[in-house]
Coordinates of N, CA and C and ligand atoms in Angstrom, one line a residue:
M3 N 47.5 60.0 -35.4 CA 48.1 59.7 -34.1 C 47.3 58.5 -33.4
T4 N 45.9 58.6 -33.5 CA 45.1 57.6 -32.8 C 44.6 56.5 -33.8
H5 N 43.3 56.3 -33.8 CA 42.7 55.3 -34.6 C 43.4 53.9 -34.5
W6 N 43.6 53.5 -33.3 CA 44.1 52.1 -33.1 C 43.0 51.1 -33.1
S7 N 41.7 51.6 -33.1 CA 40.6 50.7 -33.1 C 40.6 49.6 -32.1
L8 N 41.0 50.0 -30.9 CA 41.1 49.0 -29.7 C 39.7 48.8 -29.2
P9 N 39.5 47.7 -28.5 CA 40.4 46.6 -28.2 C 40.5 45.6 -29.4
W10 N 41.6 44.8 -29.3 CA 41.8 43.8 -30.4 C 41.6 42.4 -29.7
S11 N 41.0 41.5 -30.4 CA 40.9 40.1 -30.0 C 41.9 39.3 -30.6
A12 N 42.4 38.3 -29.9 CA 43.4 37.4 -30.4 C 43.2 36.0 -29.8
S13 N 43.8 35.0 -30.5 CA 43.7 33.6 -30.0 C 44.8 32.8 -30.7
C14 N 45.1 31.7 -30.0 CA 46.1 30.8 -30.5 C 45.6 30.0 -31.7
L15 N 46.4 29.1 -32.2 CA 45.9 28.3 -33.4 C 44.7 27.4 -33.1
C16 N 44.7 26.8 -31.9 CA 43.5 25.9 -31.6 C 42.3 26.6 -31.0
G17 N 42.5 27.9 -30.6 CA 41.4 28.7 -30.1 C 41.2 28.6 -28.6
R18 N 41.9 27.7 -27.9 CA 41.6 27.6 -26.5 C 42.1 28.8 -25.7
V19 N 43.2 29.4 -26.1 CA 43.6 30.6 -25.4 C 43.1 31.9 -26.2
K20 N 42.3 32.7 -25.4 CA 41.8 33.9 -26.0 C 42.5 35.1 -25.2
M21 N 42.8 36.1 -26.0 CA 43.5 37.3 -25.4 C 42.9 38.5 -25.9
R22 N 43.2 39.6 -25.2 CA 42.7 40.9 -25.5 C 43.8 42.0 -25.4
V23 N 43.9 42.8 -26.4 CA 44.8 44.0 -26.3 C 43.9 45.2 -26.2
S24 N 44.2 46.0 -25.2 CA 43.4 47.2 -25.0 C 44.1 48.5 -24.9
A25 N 45.4 48.4 -25.1 CA 46.3 49.7 -25.1 C 47.1 49.7 -26.4
P26 N 47.4 50.9 -27.0 CA 48.2 50.9 -28.2 C 49.6 50.4 -27.9
P27 N 50.2 49.7 -28.9 CA 51.6 49.2 -28.7 C 52.5 50.4 -28.7
L28 N 53.6 50.2 -28.0 CA 54.7 51.2 -27.9 C 55.7 51.1 -29.1
M29 N 55.7 49.9 -29.7 CA 56.7 49.7 -30.7 C 56.3 48.4 -31.4
S30 N 56.7 48.2 -32.7 CA 56.6 46.9 -33.3 C 57.9 46.6 -33.9
A31 N 58.2 45.3 -33.9 CA 59.6 44.9 -34.4 C 59.5 43.5 -35.0
A32 N 60.5 43.3 -35.9 CA 60.8 41.9 -36.3 C 62.2 41.6 -35.8
C33 N 62.3 40.5 -35.1 CA 63.6 40.0 -34.6 C 64.1 38.9 -35.4
H34 N 65.3 39.1 -36.0 CA 65.9 38.1 -36.9 C 66.9 37.3 -36.2
C35 N 67.0 37.3 -34.9 CA 68.0 36.5 -34.2 C 67.9 35.0 -34.4
A36 N 68.9 34.3 -34.3 CA 68.9 32.8 -34.5 C 67.9 32.1 -33.6
G37 N 67.8 32.7 -32.3 CA 66.9 32.1 -31.4 C 65.4 32.2 -31.9
C38 N 65.0 33.4 -32.4 CA 63.7 33.6 -32.9 C 63.4 32.7 -34.1
Q39 N 64.5 32.5 -34.9 CA 64.3 31.6 -36.1 C 63.9 30.2 -35.6
K40 N 64.5 29.7 -34.5 CA 64.2 28.4 -34.0 C 62.8 28.4 -33.3
L41 N 62.5 29.5 -32.5 CA 61.3 29.5 -31.8 C 60.1 29.5 -32.8
T42 N 60.2 30.2 -33.9 CA 59.1 30.4 -34.8 C 59.1 29.4 -35.9
S43 N 60.2 28.7 -36.1 CA 60.4 27.9 -37.3 C 60.3 28.7 -38.6
G44 N 60.4 30.0 -38.4 CA 60.4 30.9 -39.6 C 61.6 31.8 -39.6
P45 N 61.7 32.8 -40.5 CA 62.9 33.6 -40.6 C 63.0 34.7 -39.5
Y46 N 61.9 35.1 -38.9 CA 62.0 36.1 -37.8 C 60.7 36.0 -37.0
S47 N 60.7 36.6 -35.8 CA 59.6 36.8 -35.0 C 59.0 38.2 -35.1
L48 N 57.7 38.3 -34.9 CA 57.1 39.7 -34.9 C 56.7 40.0 -33.5
S49 N 56.9 41.2 -33.0 CA 56.5 41.7 -31.7 C 55.7 42.9 -31.8
L50 N 54.6 43.0 -30.9 CA 54.1 44.3 -30.6 C 54.4 44.5 -29.1
M51 N 55.1 45.6 -28.8 CA 55.5 45.8 -27.4 C 54.3 46.5 -26.7
L52 N 53.7 45.9 -25.7 CA 52.5 46.4 -25.1 C 52.8 46.7 -23.6
P53 N 52.2 47.8 -23.1 CA 52.2 47.9 -21.6 C 51.4 46.8 -21.0
A54 N 51.9 46.2 -19.9 CA 51.3 45.0 -19.4 C 49.8 45.2 -19.1
Q55 N 49.4 46.4 -18.6 CA 48.0 46.6 -18.2 C 47.1 46.7 -19.5
G56 N 47.7 46.7 -20.6 CA 46.9 46.7 -21.9 C 46.8 45.4 -22.5
F57 N 47.2 44.3 -21.8 CA 47.1 43.0 -22.3 C 46.5 42.0 -21.3
A58 N 45.6 41.1 -21.8 CA 45.0 40.1 -20.9 C 44.8 38.8 -21.6
V59 N 45.1 37.7 -20.8 CA 44.6 36.4 -21.3 C 43.2 36.2 -20.7
L60 N 42.2 36.0 -21.5 CA 40.8 36.0 -21.1 C 40.4 34.6 -20.7
E61 N 40.9 33.6 -21.5 CA 40.6 32.2 -21.1 C 41.7 31.3 -21.8
G62 N 41.7 30.0 -21.3 CA 42.7 29.1 -21.8 C 43.9 29.0 -20.9
E63 N 44.6 27.9 -21.0 CA 45.7 27.6 -20.2 C 47.0 27.9 -21.0
T64 N 47.9 28.7 -20.3 CA 49.2 28.9 -21.0 C 50.3 28.2 -20.2
V65 N 51.4 27.9 -20.9 CA 52.6 27.2 -20.2 C 53.8 27.9 -20.7
L66 N 54.9 27.8 -19.9 CA 56.2 28.4 -20.3 C 56.9 27.4 -21.3
G67 N 57.6 28.0 -22.2 CA 58.5 27.1 -23.1 C 59.7 27.9 -23.5
G68 N 60.2 27.6 -24.6 CA 61.3 28.4 -25.1 C 62.5 28.3 -24.2
E69 N 63.1 29.5 -23.9 CA 64.3 29.6 -23.1 C 64.2 29.3 -21.7
H70 N 63.0 29.4 -21.1 CA 62.9 29.1 -19.6 C 63.9 29.9 -18.8
R71 N 64.0 31.2 -19.1 CA 64.9 32.0 -18.4 C 64.1 33.2 -17.8
P72 N 64.5 33.7 -16.6 CA 63.7 34.8 -16.0 C 63.8 36.0 -16.9
E73 N 64.8 36.2 -17.6 CA 64.9 37.4 -18.5 C 63.9 37.3 -19.7
S74 N 63.6 36.1 -20.1 CA 62.7 36.0 -21.3 C 61.9 34.8 -21.1
R75 N 60.7 35.0 -20.6 CA 59.7 33.9 -20.4 C 58.8 33.8 -21.6
H76 N 58.9 32.7 -22.3 CA 58.1 32.5 -23.5 C 56.8 31.8 -23.1
H77 N 55.7 32.4 -23.4 CA 54.4 31.8 -23.0 C 53.7 31.2 -24.2
Y78 N 53.2 30.0 -24.0 CA 52.6 29.2 -25.1 C 51.2 28.7 -24.7
C79 N 50.4 28.4 -25.7 CA 49.1 27.7 -25.4 C 49.5 26.3 -25.0
A80 N 48.9 25.8 -23.9 CA 49.2 24.5 -23.3 C 48.8 23.4 -24.3
H81 N 47.8 23.6 -25.1 CA 47.4 22.6 -26.0 C 48.1 22.6 -27.4
C82 N 48.0 23.7 -28.1 CA 48.6 23.7 -29.5 C 50.0 24.3 -29.6
K83 N 50.5 24.8 -28.4 CA 51.9 25.2 -28.3 C 52.2 26.4 -29.2
S84 N 51.2 27.2 -29.6 CA 51.5 28.5 -30.3 C 52.2 29.4 -29.3
W85 N 53.3 30.1 -29.8 CA 54.0 31.0 -29.0 C 53.2 32.3 -29.0
L86 N 52.7 32.7 -27.8 CA 51.7 33.8 -27.7 C 52.4 35.1 -27.4
Y87 N 53.2 35.1 -26.4 CA 53.8 36.4 -25.9 C 55.0 36.1 -25.0
T88 N 55.8 37.1 -24.8 CA 57.0 37.0 -24.0 C 57.0 38.0 -22.9
T89 N 57.3 37.6 -21.7 CA 57.5 38.6 -20.6 C 58.9 38.3 -20.0
G90 N 59.4 39.2 -19.2 CA 60.7 38.9 -18.6 C 61.2 40.1 -17.7
D91 N 62.2 39.7 -16.9 CA 62.8 40.7 -16.0 C 63.5 41.8 -16.8
M92 N 63.9 41.6 -18.1 CA 64.5 42.6 -18.9 C 63.6 43.7 -19.2
M93 N 62.3 43.5 -19.2 CA 61.3 44.5 -19.6 C 60.1 44.4 -18.6
P94 N 60.3 44.9 -17.4 CA 59.2 44.9 -16.4 C 58.1 45.7 -16.9
G95 N 56.8 45.3 -16.6 CA 55.7 46.1 -17.0 C 55.3 46.0 -18.5
M96 N 56.1 45.2 -19.2 CA 55.9 45.1 -20.7 C 55.6 43.7 -21.1
V97 N 54.8 43.6 -22.2 CA 54.6 42.2 -22.8 C 54.9 42.3 -24.3
N98 N 55.8 41.4 -24.7 CA 56.0 41.3 -26.2 C 55.0 40.3 -26.8
F99 N 54.0 40.9 -27.4 CA 52.9 40.1 -27.9 C 53.2 39.7 -29.3
R100 N 52.8 38.5 -29.7 CA 53.0 38.1 -31.1 C 51.8 38.4 -31.9
P101 N 51.9 39.4 -32.8 CA 50.7 39.9 -33.5 C 50.1 39.0 -34.4
T102 N 50.8 37.9 -34.8 CA 50.1 36.9 -35.6 C 49.0 36.2 -34.9
M103 N 48.8 36.4 -33.6 CA 47.7 35.8 -32.9 C 46.4 36.7 -33.0
L104 N 46.5 37.9 -33.5 CA 45.4 38.7 -33.6 C 44.3 38.1 -34.6
D105 N 43.1 38.4 -34.3 CA 42.0 37.9 -35.2 C 42.2 38.6 -36.6
D106 N 42.7 39.8 -36.5 CA 43.0 40.5 -37.8 C 44.4 41.1 -37.7
A107 N 45.4 40.3 -38.3 CA 46.8 40.8 -38.3 C 47.1 41.4 -39.7
S108 N 46.1 41.6 -40.5 CA 46.4 42.0 -41.9 C 47.1 43.4 -42.0
W109 N 47.0 44.2 -41.0 CA 47.6 45.5 -41.0 C 49.0 45.6 -40.4
V110 N 49.5 44.5 -39.8 CA 50.7 44.5 -39.1 C 51.9 44.7 -39.9
V111 N 52.7 45.7 -39.7 CA 54.0 45.9 -40.4 C 55.0 46.2 -39.3
P112 N 56.1 45.4 -39.2 CA 57.1 45.8 -38.2 C 57.7 47.1 -38.5
F113 N 58.0 47.9 -37.4 CA 58.6 49.2 -37.6 C 60.1 49.1 -37.6
V114 N 60.7 48.2 -36.9 CA 62.1 48.1 -36.8 C 62.6 46.6 -37.0
D115 N 63.6 46.4 -37.8 CA 64.2 45.1 -37.9 C 65.3 45.1 -36.8
M116 N 65.4 44.0 -36.0 CA 66.4 43.9 -35.0 C 67.2 42.6 -35.3
M117 N 68.5 42.7 -34.9 CA 69.4 41.5 -35.0 C 69.6 41.1 -36.5
V118 N 69.7 42.1 -37.4 CA 69.8 41.8 -38.8 C 71.1 41.1 -39.1
A119 N 72.1 41.2 -38.2 CA 73.4 40.5 -38.4 C 73.1 39.0 -38.6
E120 N 72.0 38.5 -38.0 CA 71.7 37.0 -38.1 C 70.6 36.8 -39.1
K121 N 70.2 37.8 -39.8 CA 69.1 37.6 -40.8 C 69.4 36.6 -41.9
L122 N 68.4 35.8 -42.3 CA 68.6 34.9 -43.4 C 68.6 35.7 -44.7
P123 N 69.3 35.2 -45.7 CA 69.4 35.9 -47.0 C 68.0 35.8 -47.6
G124 N 67.7 36.9 -48.3 CA 66.5 37.0 -49.1 C 65.3 37.3 -48.3
V125 N 65.4 37.7 -47.0 CA 64.3 38.0 -46.1 C 64.1 39.5 -46.0
A126 N 62.9 39.9 -46.2 CA 62.5 41.3 -46.0 C 61.2 41.4 -45.2
S127 N 61.2 42.2 -44.1 CA 60.0 42.2 -43.3 C 59.1 43.4 -43.6
G128 N 59.6 44.4 -44.3 CA 58.8 45.6 -44.5 C 59.1 46.7 -43.5
A129 N 60.0 46.4 -42.6 CA 60.4 47.5 -41.6 C 61.2 48.6 -42.3
S130 N 61.0 49.8 -41.8 CA 61.7 50.9 -42.4 C 63.0 51.3 -41.7
R131 N 63.3 50.6 -40.6 CA 64.6 50.9 -39.8 C 65.2 49.5 -39.5
A132 N 66.5 49.5 -39.3 CA 67.2 48.3 -39.0 C 68.4 48.5 -38.1
Y133 N 68.5 47.5 -37.3 CA 69.7 47.5 -36.4 C 70.4 46.2 -36.5
P134 N 71.8 46.2 -36.5 CA 72.5 44.9 -36.6 C 72.3 44.1 -35.4
G135 N 72.1 44.7 -34.2 CA 71.8 44.0 -33.0 C 70.5 44.5 -32.4
W136 N 70.5 44.6 -31.0 CA 69.4 45.2 -30.4 C 69.5 46.7 -30.4
P137 N 68.5 47.4 -30.6 CA 68.6 48.9 -30.6 C 69.2 49.3 -29.2
P138 N 70.1 50.3 -29.2 CA 70.7 50.7 -27.9 C 69.6 51.4 -27.1
P139 N 69.6 51.2 -25.8 CA 68.6 51.8 -24.9 C 68.3 53.3 -25.2
E140 N 69.3 54.0 -25.5 CA 69.1 55.5 -25.7 C 68.3 55.7 -27.0
D141 N 68.2 54.8 -27.9 CA 67.4 55.0 -29.1 C 65.9 54.8 -28.9
Y142 N 65.5 54.1 -27.8 CA 64.1 53.7 -27.7 C 63.1 54.9 -27.6
G143 N 63.5 56.0 -26.9 CA 62.6 57.1 -26.8 C 62.3 57.6 -28.2
A144 N 63.3 57.9 -29.0 CA 63.0 58.4 -30.4 C 62.3 57.4 -31.3
L145 N 62.6 56.1 -31.1 CA 61.9 55.1 -31.9 C 60.4 55.1 -31.5
M146 N 60.1 55.1 -30.2 CA 58.7 55.0 -29.8 C 57.9 56.3 -30.3
E147 N 58.6 57.4 -30.2 CA 58.0 58.6 -30.7 C 57.6 58.5 -32.2
A148 N 58.6 58.1 -32.9 CA 58.3 57.9 -34.4 C 57.3 56.9 -34.7
Y149 N 57.3 55.8 -33.9 CA 56.3 54.7 -34.1 C 54.9 55.2 -33.7
A150 N 54.8 56.0 -32.7 CA 53.5 56.6 -32.3 C 52.9 57.4 -33.4
K151 N 53.8 58.1 -34.2 CA 53.3 58.9 -35.3 C 53.1 58.1 -36.6
E152 N 54.0 57.3 -36.9 CA 54.1 56.7 -38.2 C 53.7 55.2 -38.3
G153 N 53.7 54.5 -37.1 CA 53.5 53.1 -37.1 C 52.2 52.6 -37.8
A154 N 52.3 51.5 -38.4 CA 51.1 50.9 -39.1 C 49.9 50.8 -38.1
R155 N 48.7 51.1 -38.6 CA 47.5 51.0 -37.8 C 46.5 50.0 -38.4
P156 N 45.6 49.5 -37.6 CA 44.5 48.7 -38.2 C 43.8 49.4 -39.3
H157 N 43.3 48.7 -40.3 CA 42.6 49.4 -41.4 C 41.3 49.9 -41.0
Ligands
ZN216 ZN1 46.0 26.7 -28.6
ZN217 ZN1 65.0 37.2 -31.5

């Protein structure tokens, strides 16, 4: 159940932005939507959904990029433009943190694949559950409960 080995340190590619995660994630996901493919230049984005009080930018300057919409504010390092995390009106009190920024991301496995209707051929994220679109709101309770029990932990 526990053993999250918090807090976790994280930084962008250039190291100017330093972040800290101090609360367990509520869910982890891979999003295969066409937007995330463009944002990441890769086949999907990875998210750890964190309670906002469990996430902090300790130093460095961040800027908005990506969609520039109130629903989804994409935060980047001002210098190297690494995509660090997402906040938005859609998820008040939450931060979608990109776990590839962690000093040690070697344990990260997404729990749920989202938007697999737009997934590129030949791509497998390692997630054990999949949704063609976004998971319906009524599924989140059960998903978070399962993730709290079975979700991948730091080594
Ligand atoms: Zn940077
Ligand atoms: Zn996406």
